Amino acid sequence: MASTRDIRRRIKSVKNTRQITKAMELVAASKMKKAQAAALAGRPYAQLMADMLTALGGSVDESFHPFLAQREVKTRGILLVTTDKGLCGPLNANLFKLVTEIKSPAKFYVIGRKGAQFIARTQRSMVADFTVSDRVAFKEVKAASEFMVAQFLEGVIDTIEVIYPRFKNTLIQEPVVRPVLPLLSLKEVIAASQADSGIVRGAQSDDREMLFEPSAPQVLEALMPFFVNRYIYQLVLSAKASEHSARMVAMKTAKDNATKLVGELSLEYNKARQAAITQEILEIAASAFAA
Amino acid sequence: MALTLEIVTPEARVYSDTIDTVVIPTVDGEIGILPGHIPLLTQVEHGELRVTKGSTVLFLAVGGGFAQISGDKISVLAEHAITEEKIDEKAAEQAIHRAELAMKEAKDMDPNEFEHLQTMVRFAGTQLAIKRRRR
């Protein structure tokens, strides 16, 4: 049996670990709240965007915009949204599983250090990696999405897809592949956008014909990149919310485990202590008899 | 009939109220919206947005985006927007200063980055213009 001093030392170290994981859990919890609030704040925007696309949908030819045109897929462009730091359970590993399932030629664009390391380690072709702070400013994501759109228009990549941990609730984050470009048709975009914001709006209250300035195609030309930026931004927000809740859950498990371990070790310590005392009494008694 | 105006950016809903009239900066110049306007979808330019409600006039700085007018509802979708009282003159000045420095230093900077800086300068400039007119 280990000596009481060894056990005491272990209890102390496990308690320290518990302290740290508890602190990290609290930090992750508060960050999660913020991330969720940010995801919610983006909703009115998403809804308005859907409204405008609905208005446009009826009045332009869909085949005319490069984002809408279907073309042969030679190289897929994949944006992998991961975390910068670890200690968030199986979150990143689940994403990487999805990545390894991709067999067709693909170029990767990465957000988050963990993803960049993984792509480099597995020797996949990585075009660029971006960092996004915890606050997730729109401009940070915009840089990434605009870069991808430019590559898409140049023909370097033929699709834009996003692999990210979708935030379902605090306990469940599912890794998904979300195709962004080419948009199959305007209707699909609108449906996706409405599903995102969770609100389905009825027909326009005003049925007079809509006027476009300067012209419908021109407005569409400007609105499309805008829409893509916004869409990817929303996905990244969701990924951030996932990250913090995954970390919170992982840290909570770690804390609970530490508490359990402290309990077990205390029991062992008490047993060892008791055994030592009994031994001592026996020895005293034995020496008393002998005398 | 009163109009309702709603201004949202990706980060928040900046403004939402019932108003009398609004002047929106568009790519084709400023347009004034009064109740009963025809449905319209237009591109919004960097500039100042004037909201009139009763006897008060409110100024907002907006960055590029879109505006939709449908019935008595006006929705503005902008990349940036800030109400007059929230404009921090010092912060705007510093933003311009920083951006200009950065633009001078790097001649062969990523065009995206450059464009972003230009946008910042224009938006900050608009903010300053609004703030200083009052004096």
Short mmCIF file of C-alpha atoms in Angstrom, two decimals:
data_model
loop_
_atom_site.label_atom_id
_atom_site.label_comp_id
_atom_site.label_asym_id
_atom_site.label_seq_id
_atom_site.Cartn_x
_atom_site.Cartn_y
_atom_site.Cartn_z
CA MET A 1 0.00 0.00 0.00
CA ALA A 2 1.22 3.47 -0.82
CA SER A 3 2.44 5.52 2.05
CA THR A 4 0.11 8.12 3.52
CA ARG A 5 2.40 10.88 2.43
CA ASP A 6 2.25 9.79 -1.21
CA ILE A 7 -1.52 9.66 -1.10
CA ARG A 8 -1.72 13.08 0.50
CA ARG A 9 0.45 14.46 -2.23
CA ARG A 10 -1.77 12.97 -4.92
CA ILE A 11 -4.92 14.33 -3.31
CA LYS A 12 -3.39 17.76 -3.31
CA SER A 13 -2.47 17.58 -6.99
CA VAL A 14 -5.89 16.28 -8.03
CA LYS A 15 -7.51 19.09 -6.06
CA ASN A 16 -5.36 21.59 -7.95
CA THR A 17 -6.46 20.09 -11.24
CA ARG A 18 -10.06 20.32 -10.14
CA GLN A 19 -9.59 23.98 -9.30
CA ILE A 20 -8.26 24.69 -12.77
CA THR A 21 -10.90 22.74 -14.65
CA LYS A 22 -13.59 24.42 -12.57
CA ALA A 23 -12.25 27.84 -13.49
CA MET A 24 -12.10 26.86 -17.16
CA GLU A 25 -15.64 25.60 -17.03
CA LEU A 26 -16.86 28.93 -15.68
CA VAL A 27 -14.93 30.86 -18.30
CA ALA A 28 -16.31 28.66 -21.08
CA ALA A 29 -19.84 29.06 -19.72
CA SER A 30 -19.68 32.84 -19.85
CA LYS A 31 -18.11 32.79 -23.31
CA MET A 32 -20.78 30.39 -24.48
CA LYS A 33 -23.49 32.81 -23.38
CA LYS A 34 -21.85 35.58 -25.35
CA ALA A 35 -21.40 33.40 -28.42
CA GLN A 36 -25.02 32.33 -28.33
CA ALA A 37 -26.15 35.93 -27.96
CA ALA A 38 -24.02 36.87 -30.97
CA ALA A 39 -25.58 34.10 -33.02
CA LEU A 40 -29.01 35.41 -32.06
CA ALA A 41 -28.05 39.00 -32.88
CA GLY A 42 -27.38 37.93 -36.45
CA ARG A 43 -30.92 36.73 -36.94
CA PRO A 44 -32.74 39.93 -37.89
CA TYR A 45 -30.08 40.43 -40.53
CA ALA A 46 -30.54 36.92 -41.89
CA GLN A 47 -34.26 37.45 -42.04
CA LEU A 48 -34.02 40.75 -43.85
CA MET A 49 -31.63 39.18 -46.32
CA ALA A 50 -34.14 36.44 -46.97
CA ASP A 51 -36.85 39.05 -47.50
CA MET A 52 -34.79 40.89 -50.07
CA LEU A 53 -33.86 37.74 -51.92
CA THR A 54 -37.54 36.82 -52.06
CA ALA A 55 -38.29 40.19 -53.59
CA LEU A 56 -35.50 39.74 -56.12
CA GLY A 57 -36.24 36.09 -56.81
CA GLY A 58 -39.18 36.74 -59.06
CA SER A 59 -37.55 39.29 -61.29
CA VAL A 60 -34.15 37.99 -62.44
CA ASP A 61 -32.96 35.11 -64.55
CA GLU A 62 -31.24 32.63 -62.27
CA SER A 63 -28.73 31.32 -64.78
CA PHE A 64 -27.17 34.69 -65.22
CA HIS A 65 -25.18 34.99 -62.00
CA PRO A 66 -21.93 32.96 -61.59
CA PHE A 67 -22.97 31.97 -58.05
CA LEU A 68 -26.07 30.29 -59.39
CA ALA A 69 -24.57 28.54 -62.41
CA GLN A 70 -23.87 24.82 -62.04
CA ARG A 71 -20.48 23.77 -63.33
CA GLU A 72 -18.44 20.62 -63.37
CA VAL A 73 -16.80 20.06 -59.99
CA LYS A 74 -13.08 19.41 -60.39
CA THR A 75 -11.77 20.73 -57.10
CA ARG A 76 -13.86 21.27 -54.07
CA GLY A 77 -13.14 24.26 -51.90
CA ILE A 78 -13.65 23.48 -48.26
CA LEU A 79 -13.62 25.88 -45.37
CA LEU A 80 -12.82 24.00 -42.18
CA VAL A 81 -13.90 25.83 -39.04
CA THR A 82 -12.05 24.55 -35.97
CA THR A 83 -10.89 25.90 -32.65
CA ASP A 84 -7.59 27.55 -31.77
CA LYS A 85 -7.25 25.74 -28.48
CA GLY A 86 -7.84 22.16 -27.45
CA LEU A 87 -9.53 20.85 -24.31
CA CYS A 88 -12.93 20.83 -25.91
CA GLY A 89 -13.73 17.14 -26.02
CA PRO A 90 -14.17 15.36 -29.34
CA LEU A 91 -15.23 18.53 -31.18
CA ASN A 92 -12.24 18.85 -33.52
CA ALA A 93 -11.72 15.11 -33.88
CA ASN A 94 -15.28 14.74 -35.17
CA LEU A 95 -14.64 17.42 -37.77
CA PHE A 96 -11.43 15.73 -38.87
CA LYS A 97 -13.33 12.48 -39.34
CA LEU A 98 -15.53 14.28 -41.85
CA VAL A 99 -12.45 15.64 -43.58
CA THR A 100 -10.87 12.20 -43.96
CA GLU A 101 -14.06 10.97 -45.59
CA ILE A 102 -13.56 13.42 -48.44
CA LYS A 103 -11.88 11.50 -51.23
CA SER A 104 -12.37 13.80 -54.20
CA PRO A 105 -9.68 16.43 -54.85
CA ALA A 106 -10.16 19.37 -52.58
CA LYS A 107 -8.43 22.50 -51.44
CA PHE A 108 -8.72 23.50 -47.82
CA TYR A 109 -9.18 26.87 -46.22
CA VAL A 110 -8.95 26.78 -42.48
CA ILE A 111 -10.16 28.84 -39.57
CA GLY A 112 -8.54 27.90 -36.26
CA ARG A 113 -5.09 26.59 -35.38
CA LYS A 114 -6.15 23.01 -34.68
CA GLY A 115 -7.51 22.60 -38.18
CA ALA A 116 -4.41 24.10 -39.76
CA GLN A 117 -2.22 21.66 -37.85
CA PHE A 118 -4.37 18.73 -38.88
CA ILE A 119 -4.41 19.64 -42.58
CA ALA A 120 -0.65 20.18 -42.53
CA ARG A 121 -0.03 16.92 -40.70
CA THR A 122 -2.14 14.85 -43.09
CA GLN A 123 -0.54 16.61 -46.05
CA ARG A 124 -3.71 17.86 -47.66
CA SER A 125 -3.54 20.93 -49.80
CA MET A 126 -4.12 23.98 -47.67
CA VAL A 127 -4.49 27.29 -49.45
CA ALA A 128 -4.90 29.64 -46.54
CA ASP A 129 -5.59 29.76 -42.86
CA PHE A 130 -7.36 32.51 -40.99
CA THR A 131 -7.68 33.35 -37.34
CA VAL A 132 -10.91 34.47 -35.80
CA SER A 133 -10.93 35.94 -32.31
CA ASP A 134 -13.40 34.91 -29.63
CA ARG A 135 -15.52 37.93 -30.41
CA VAL A 136 -15.91 36.87 -34.07
CA ALA A 137 -15.89 40.27 -35.75
CA PHE A 138 -17.67 40.29 -39.10
CA LYS A 139 -14.58 41.62 -40.87
CA GLU A 140 -12.47 38.65 -39.75
CA VAL A 141 -14.84 36.19 -41.35
CA LYS A 142 -15.37 38.46 -44.32
CA ALA A 143 -11.67 38.28 -45.15
CA ALA A 144 -11.90 34.49 -45.31
CA SER A 145 -15.12 34.31 -47.29
CA GLU A 146 -14.13 37.01 -49.76
CA PHE A 147 -10.88 35.23 -50.40
CA MET A 148 -12.75 32.01 -51.12
CA VAL A 149 -15.26 33.73 -53.36
CA ALA A 150 -12.41 35.25 -55.35
CA GLN A 151 -10.86 31.80 -55.81
CA PHE A 152 -14.25 30.43 -56.77
CA LEU A 153 -14.71 33.08 -59.44
CA GLU A 154 -11.19 32.50 -60.78
CA GLY A 155 -11.99 28.81 -61.13
CA VAL A 156 -9.36 27.60 -58.65
CA ILE A 157 -12.15 25.86 -56.78
CA ASP A 158 -15.55 24.84 -58.10
CA THR A 159 -17.52 24.75 -54.89
CA ILE A 160 -17.48 26.42 -51.53
CA GLU A 161 -18.40 24.16 -48.67
CA VAL A 162 -18.10 24.71 -44.97
CA ILE A 163 -17.29 21.99 -42.44
CA TYR A 164 -18.17 23.19 -38.98
CA PRO A 165 -19.63 21.99 -35.68
CA ARG A 166 -23.27 22.96 -35.84
CA PHE A 167 -24.60 24.19 -32.54
CA LYS A 168 -27.68 22.16 -31.68
CA ASN A 169 -27.70 22.65 -27.94
CA THR A 170 -25.20 22.81 -25.11
CA LEU A 171 -24.70 19.04 -25.08
CA ILE A 172 -24.91 18.28 -28.78
CA GLN A 173 -22.76 19.76 -31.52
CA GLU A 174 -22.88 17.85 -34.75
CA PRO A 175 -20.18 18.17 -37.40
CA VAL A 176 -21.77 19.00 -40.75
CA VAL A 177 -20.78 19.85 -44.31
CA ARG A 178 -22.75 22.84 -45.51
CA PRO A 179 -22.59 23.63 -49.24
CA VAL A 180 -22.53 27.36 -49.89
CA LEU A 181 -21.68 27.82 -53.56
CA PRO A 182 -22.92 27.30 -56.19
CA LEU A 183 -26.37 28.08 -54.96
CA LEU A 184 -28.72 25.65 -56.61
CA SER A 185 -31.44 28.14 -57.12
CA LEU A 186 -32.65 31.27 -55.50
CA LYS A 187 -35.54 29.46 -53.88
CA GLU A 188 -33.15 27.16 -52.04
CA VAL A 189 -31.18 30.12 -50.77
CA ILE A 190 -34.29 31.70 -49.46
CA ALA A 191 -35.43 28.50 -47.77
CA ALA A 192 -32.00 28.03 -46.16
CA SER A 193 -31.97 31.58 -44.99
CA GLN A 194 -35.41 31.32 -43.49
CA ALA A 195 -34.61 28.03 -41.79
CA ASP A 196 -31.56 29.71 -40.33
CA SER A 197 -33.48 32.55 -38.83
CA GLY A 198 -36.26 30.25 -37.76
CA ILE A 199 -38.94 32.51 -39.13
CA VAL A 200 -40.97 31.92 -42.24
CA ARG A 201 -42.58 35.01 -43.59
CA GLY A 202 -45.69 35.13 -45.64
CA ALA A 203 -46.08 36.95 -48.91
CA GLN A 204 -45.22 40.63 -49.10
CA SER A 205 -47.82 42.89 -47.62
CA ASP A 206 -47.38 45.23 -50.55
CA ASP A 207 -48.30 43.68 -53.89
CA ARG A 208 -47.40 46.59 -56.11
CA GLU A 209 -44.56 45.83 -58.47
CA MET A 210 -41.15 46.31 -56.91
CA LEU A 211 -38.78 48.92 -58.26
CA PHE A 212 -35.06 48.19 -58.41
CA GLU A 213 -32.37 50.81 -58.37
CA PRO A 214 -30.14 50.88 -60.35
CA SER A 215 -31.49 47.60 -61.87
CA ALA A 216 -32.44 44.13 -60.70
CA PRO A 217 -29.35 42.30 -62.04
CA GLN A 218 -27.09 45.00 -60.64
CA VAL A 219 -28.67 44.74 -57.22
CA LEU A 220 -28.33 40.96 -57.36
CA GLU A 221 -24.69 41.30 -58.35
CA ALA A 222 -24.07 43.31 -55.22
CA LEU A 223 -26.36 41.36 -52.91
CA MET A 224 -24.90 37.91 -53.70
CA PRO A 225 -21.38 38.38 -52.25
CA PHE A 226 -23.05 40.10 -49.34
CA PHE A 227 -25.25 37.11 -48.79
CA VAL A 228 -22.34 34.65 -48.95
CA ASN A 229 -20.34 36.69 -46.43
CA ARG A 230 -23.26 36.87 -44.07
CA TYR A 231 -24.02 33.19 -44.44
CA ILE A 232 -20.48 32.07 -43.67
CA TYR A 233 -20.36 34.52 -40.78
CA GLN A 234 -23.44 32.92 -39.28
CA LEU A 235 -21.85 29.47 -39.60
CA VAL A 236 -18.70 30.66 -37.84
CA LEU A 237 -20.78 32.15 -35.03
CA SER A 238 -22.48 28.81 -34.62
CA ALA A 239 -19.09 27.07 -34.57
CA LYS A 240 -17.92 29.41 -31.80
CA ALA A 241 -20.99 28.68 -29.72
CA SER A 242 -20.28 24.96 -30.24
CA GLU A 243 -16.66 25.36 -29.21
CA HIS A 244 -17.46 27.03 -25.94
CA SER A 245 -20.24 24.67 -25.01
CA ALA A 246 -18.10 21.63 -25.89
CA ARG A 247 -15.32 23.02 -23.74
CA MET A 248 -17.70 23.72 -20.91
CA VAL A 249 -19.03 20.16 -20.98
CA ALA A 250 -15.53 18.67 -21.24
CA MET A 251 -14.36 20.74 -18.28
CA LYS A 252 -17.40 19.82 -16.25
CA THR A 253 -16.68 16.13 -16.83
CA ALA A 254 -13.05 16.67 -15.86
CA LYS A 255 -14.10 18.47 -12.71
CA ASP A 256 -16.54 15.70 -11.76
CA ASN A 257 -13.89 13.07 -12.36
CA ALA A 258 -11.45 14.95 -10.18
CA THR A 259 -14.01 15.16 -7.39
CA LYS A 260 -14.60 11.43 -7.64
CA LEU A 261 -10.90 10.74 -7.60
CA VAL A 262 -10.41 12.91 -4.52
CA GLY A 263 -13.14 10.89 -2.79
CA GLU A 264 -11.49 7.60 -3.66
CA LEU A 265 -8.06 8.80 -2.66
CA SER A 266 -9.35 10.15 0.65
CA LEU A 267 -10.82 6.74 1.41
CA GLU A 268 -7.54 5.08 0.62
CA TYR A 269 -5.67 7.64 2.70
CA ASN A 270 -7.91 7.09 5.70
CA LYS A 271 -7.53 3.35 5.37
CA ALA A 272 -3.75 3.66 5.25
CA ARG A 273 -3.75 6.01 8.20
CA GLN A 274 -5.99 3.69 10.20
CA ALA A 275 -3.79 0.71 9.35
CA ALA A 276 -0.72 2.60 10.54
CA ILE A 277 -2.38 3.50 13.84
CA THR A 278 -3.57 -0.07 14.42
CA GLN A 279 -0.08 -1.30 13.69
CA GLU A 280 1.37 1.09 16.19
CA ILE A 281 -1.07 0.07 18.93
CA LEU A 282 -0.28 -3.57 18.26
CA GLU A 283 3.39 -2.88 18.58
CA ILE A 284 2.94 -0.98 21.87
CA ALA A 285 0.69 -3.71 23.24
CA ALA A 286 3.14 -6.41 22.20
CA SER A 287 6.07 -4.62 23.83
CA ALA A 288 3.99 -4.11 27.02
CA PHE A 289 3.31 -7.86 27.18
CA ALA A 290 6.95 -8.68 26.64
CA ALA A 291 8.06 -6.47 29.47
CA MET B 1 -49.62 56.86 -41.92
CA ALA B 2 -46.34 56.48 -40.09
CA LEU B 3 -43.36 54.65 -41.48
CA THR B 4 -41.40 52.05 -39.56
CA LEU B 5 -37.68 52.07 -40.04
CA GLU B 6 -35.38 49.23 -39.18
CA ILE B 7 -31.60 49.29 -39.56
CA VAL B 8 -29.68 46.08 -38.99
CA THR B 9 -26.03 45.10 -39.30
CA PRO B 10 -24.66 41.56 -39.01
CA GLU B 11 -23.79 42.30 -35.40
CA ALA B 12 -26.94 43.92 -34.10
CA ARG B 13 -30.20 45.71 -34.77
CA VAL B 14 -29.01 49.28 -34.64
CA TYR B 15 -32.25 51.19 -34.96
CA SER B 16 -35.92 50.37 -35.00
CA ASP B 17 -38.67 52.96 -34.61
CA THR B 18 -41.68 54.58 -36.26
CA ILE B 19 -40.69 57.73 -38.11
CA ASP B 20 -42.09 60.42 -40.40
CA THR B 21 -39.55 60.54 -43.20
CA VAL B 22 -36.08 59.28 -43.94
CA VAL B 23 -33.39 60.26 -46.42
CA ILE B 24 -31.21 57.37 -47.54
CA PRO B 25 -27.88 57.69 -49.39
CA THR B 26 -28.01 55.36 -52.39
CA VAL B 27 -25.65 54.70 -55.27
CA ASP B 28 -27.86 56.90 -57.45
CA GLY B 29 -27.86 59.75 -54.94
CA GLU B 30 -29.94 60.55 -51.93
CA ILE B 31 -33.56 59.52 -51.90
CA GLY B 32 -36.20 60.75 -49.50
CA ILE B 33 -38.89 58.32 -48.45
CA LEU B 34 -42.34 59.50 -47.50
CA PRO B 35 -45.34 57.38 -46.58
CA GLY B 36 -46.93 55.73 -49.59
CA HIS B 37 -43.66 55.20 -51.44
CA ILE B 38 -43.59 52.61 -54.21
CA PRO B 39 -41.92 49.29 -53.24
CA LEU B 40 -38.22 49.68 -53.84
CA LEU B 41 -35.03 47.72 -53.43
CA THR B 42 -31.86 49.74 -53.72
CA GLN B 43 -28.17 49.77 -52.92
CA VAL B 44 -27.06 51.96 -50.04
CA GLU B 45 -23.84 53.95 -50.23
CA HIS B 46 -21.57 55.15 -47.47
CA GLY B 47 -23.06 58.30 -46.07
CA GLU B 48 -25.47 59.84 -43.66
CA LEU B 49 -28.99 58.72 -43.18
CA ARG B 50 -31.41 61.41 -41.98
CA VAL B 51 -34.40 60.36 -39.95
CA THR B 52 -37.14 62.89 -39.20
CA LYS B 53 -39.54 62.14 -36.44
CA GLY B 54 -41.86 64.96 -35.36
CA SER B 55 -39.60 67.97 -34.90
CA THR B 56 -36.42 66.03 -34.22
CA VAL B 57 -33.91 65.06 -36.86
CA LEU B 58 -31.62 62.15 -36.21
CA PHE B 59 -28.46 61.40 -38.14
CA LEU B 60 -26.94 57.99 -38.61
CA ALA B 61 -23.74 57.01 -40.35
CA VAL B 62 -24.21 53.95 -42.55
CA GLY B 63 -21.79 51.86 -44.57
CA GLY B 64 -22.56 50.03 -47.78
CA GLY B 65 -25.61 47.84 -47.90
CA PHE B 66 -29.17 47.61 -49.14
CA ALA B 67 -32.52 49.17 -48.40
CA GLN B 68 -35.92 47.73 -49.00
CA ILE B 69 -39.14 49.68 -48.92
CA SER B 70 -42.27 47.64 -48.82
CA GLY B 71 -45.56 49.22 -47.83
CA ASP B 72 -44.88 51.40 -44.82
CA LYS B 73 -41.88 49.39 -43.74
CA ILE B 74 -38.32 50.44 -44.52
CA SER B 75 -35.53 48.00 -43.87
CA VAL B 76 -31.89 48.94 -44.20
CA LEU B 77 -29.28 46.24 -44.33
CA ALA B 78 -25.83 47.72 -43.78
CA GLU B 79 -22.36 46.49 -43.07
CA HIS B 80 -21.87 49.25 -40.55
CA ALA B 81 -24.29 51.64 -38.93
CA ILE B 82 -24.03 53.91 -35.93
CA THR B 83 -26.38 56.47 -34.42
CA GLU B 84 -25.18 59.99 -33.89
CA GLU B 85 -24.99 59.89 -30.10
CA LYS B 86 -22.88 56.76 -30.21
CA ILE B 87 -20.26 58.25 -32.50
CA ASP B 88 -16.99 58.70 -30.68
CA GLU B 89 -15.17 61.53 -32.41
CA LYS B 90 -11.78 60.64 -31.00
CA ALA B 91 -12.15 56.98 -31.92
CA ALA B 92 -13.16 57.91 -35.46
CA GLU B 93 -10.20 60.29 -35.82
CA GLN B 94 -7.85 57.65 -34.55
CA ALA B 95 -9.36 55.08 -36.88
CA ILE B 96 -8.70 57.35 -39.86
CA HIS B 97 -5.20 58.05 -38.65
CA ARG B 98 -4.39 54.39 -38.14
CA ALA B 99 -5.85 53.34 -41.44
CA GLU B 100 -4.01 56.06 -43.36
CA LEU B 101 -0.74 55.11 -41.76
CA ALA B 102 -1.28 51.48 -42.63
CA MET B 103 -2.15 52.38 -46.22
CA LYS B 104 1.01 54.48 -46.59
CA GLU B 105 3.29 51.84 -45.16
CA ALA B 106 2.32 48.89 -47.28
CA LYS B 107 2.29 49.67 -50.97
CA ASP B 108 1.75 46.11 -52.11
CA MET B 109 -0.74 45.08 -49.50
CA ASP B 110 -3.46 42.53 -50.05
CA PRO B 111 -6.12 44.38 -52.10
CA ASN B 112 -8.84 43.10 -49.78
CA GLU B 113 -7.06 44.58 -46.83
CA PHE B 114 -6.60 47.85 -48.65
CA GLU B 115 -10.25 48.02 -49.55
CA HIS B 116 -11.18 47.32 -45.97
CA LEU B 117 -9.01 50.21 -44.80
CA GLN B 118 -10.59 52.50 -47.36
CA THR B 119 -14.00 51.48 -46.13
CA MET B 120 -12.92 52.26 -42.58
CA VAL B 121 -11.70 55.69 -43.59
CA ARG B 122 -14.91 56.49 -45.40
CA PHE B 123 -17.09 55.29 -42.58
CA ALA B 124 -15.07 57.14 -39.96
CA GLY B 125 -15.10 60.23 -42.19
CA THR B 126 -18.88 60.09 -42.40
CA GLN B 127 -19.08 59.80 -38.65
CA LEU B 128 -16.92 62.87 -38.18
CA ALA B 129 -18.87 64.88 -40.73
CA ILE B 130 -22.10 64.18 -38.89
CA LYS B 131 -20.64 64.99 -35.52
CA ARG B 132 -19.03 68.26 -36.59
CA ARG B 133 -21.91 69.75 -38.50
CA ARG B 134 -23.63 70.56 -35.24
CA ARG B 135 -21.02 73.15 -34.28
#
